[in-house]
Tab-separated table of C-alpha atoms and ligand atoms in Angstrom:
chain	number	residue	atom	x	y	z
A	301	MET	CA	2.811	-6.432	9.572
A	302	LYS	CA	3.764	-3.082	8.018
A	303	ILE	CA	4.024	-1.847	4.892
A	304	ASN	CA	6.324	-0.073	3.423
A	305	ILE	CA	5.263	1.725	-0.350
A	306	ILE	CA	7.838	2.892	-2.334
A	307	PRO	CA	6.242	6.018	-4.337
A	308	GLU	CA	8.747	6.542	-6.557
A	309	ASN	CA	8.096	2.718	-8.037
A	310	CYS	CA	4.285	2.949	-8.380
A	311	ILE	CA	2.791	3.904	-11.754
A	312	ALA	CA	-0.354	5.230	-10.021
A	313	CYS	CA	-2.347	1.746	-11.691
A	314	GLY	CA	-5.275	1.944	-9.252
A	315	LEU	CA	-4.981	-1.892	-8.724
A	316	CYS	CA	-3.730	-1.910	-4.597
A	317	TYR	CA	-6.715	0.333	-4.033
A	318	LEU	CA	-9.337	-2.305	-5.499
A	319	HIS	CA	-7.330	-5.010	-3.314
A	320	ALA	CA	-7.454	-2.764	-0.472
A	321	PRO	CA	-9.755	0.120	-0.538
A	322	ASP	CA	-9.466	0.819	3.565
A	323	VAL	CA	-5.195	0.842	3.124
A	324	PHE	CA	-4.244	2.776	0.009
A	325	ASP	CA	-5.213	5.753	-1.164
A	326	TYR	CA	-3.377	7.774	-3.801
A	327	HIS	CA	-2.036	11.597	-3.822
A	328	ASP	CA	-3.359	14.122	-6.844
A	329	ASN	CA	-1.378	12.639	-9.496
A	330	GLY	CA	-2.676	9.234	-8.982
A	331	ILE	CA	0.791	8.233	-6.657
A	332	VAL	CA	0.264	5.677	-3.915
A	333	LYS	CA	-0.088	6.969	0.133
A	334	LEU	CA	-1.017	5.306	2.771
A	335	ASN	CA	-4.861	6.797	3.671
A	336	ASN	CA	-4.517	7.495	7.105
A	337	SER	CA	-1.161	8.391	7.171
A	338	ASP	CA	1.601	10.714	5.204
A	339	LYS	CA	4.344	8.505	6.492
A	340	LEU	CA	5.780	5.180	4.079
A	341	GLU	CA	5.441	2.813	6.877
A	342	GLU	CA	3.374	2.044	9.187
A	343	LYS	CA	2.116	-0.983	11.512
A	344	TYR	CA	-1.381	-2.285	10.270
A	345	ILE	CA	-2.745	-5.438	11.545
A	346	PHE	CA	-2.627	-8.637	9.280
A	347	ASP	CA	-5.141	-8.750	6.158
A	348	ASP	CA	-5.402	-10.608	3.512
A	349	LYS	CA	-6.658	-8.036	1.491
A	350	ILE	CA	-3.014	-6.643	1.833
A	351	ILE	CA	-1.038	-8.975	0.937
A	352	SER	CA	-3.341	-9.531	-2.105
A	353	ALA	CA	-2.763	-5.994	-2.813
A	354	ALA	CA	1.077	-5.977	-2.272
A	355	LYS	CA	0.962	-8.828	-4.700
A	356	ALA	CA	-0.796	-7.420	-7.608
A	357	CYS	CA	1.536	-4.226	-7.479
A	358	PRO	CA	2.843	-4.569	-10.867
A	359	THR	CA	6.786	-2.659	-9.998
A	360	ALA	CA	6.576	-4.256	-6.594
A	361	ALA	CA	5.840	-0.798	-4.822
A	362	ILE	CA	4.136	-2.441	-2.189
A	363	LYS	CA	6.269	-3.929	0.656
A	364	ILE	CA	5.255	-6.480	3.367
A	365	ILE	CA	7.101	-6.368	6.610
A	366	LYS	CA	5.861	-9.578	8.612
A	367	SER	CA	6.395	-9.194	12.229
B	1426	SF4	S1	-0.791	-1.430	-7.213
B	1426	SF4	FE1	1.722	-0.819	-7.344
B	1426	SF4	S2	1.633	0.586	-9.154
B	1426	SF4	FE2	-0.521	0.148	-8.599
B	1426	SF4	S3	-1.077	2.521	-7.659
B	1426	SF4	FE3	-0.570	0.656	-6.502
B	1426	SF4	S4	1.435	0.823	-5.913
B	1426	SF4	FE4	1.421	1.903	-7.316
């Protein structure tokens, strides 16, 4: 699976980190980033926690690309 984050949609609510703290992190201003990368899209091993984070995001700032 791939995760694509859309920082301009992020409202810095912190929910994604609660669901998947090993995947999501934040810039100093609270806007989402991937914790192991400065890219907006990365491959990850399938993990339900990532799906939960994407579903929890109130602004659709996290896209899951199943592959
Ligand atoms: S859940 Fe969505 S809006 Fe909230 S911090 Fe994460 S990416 Fe941003």
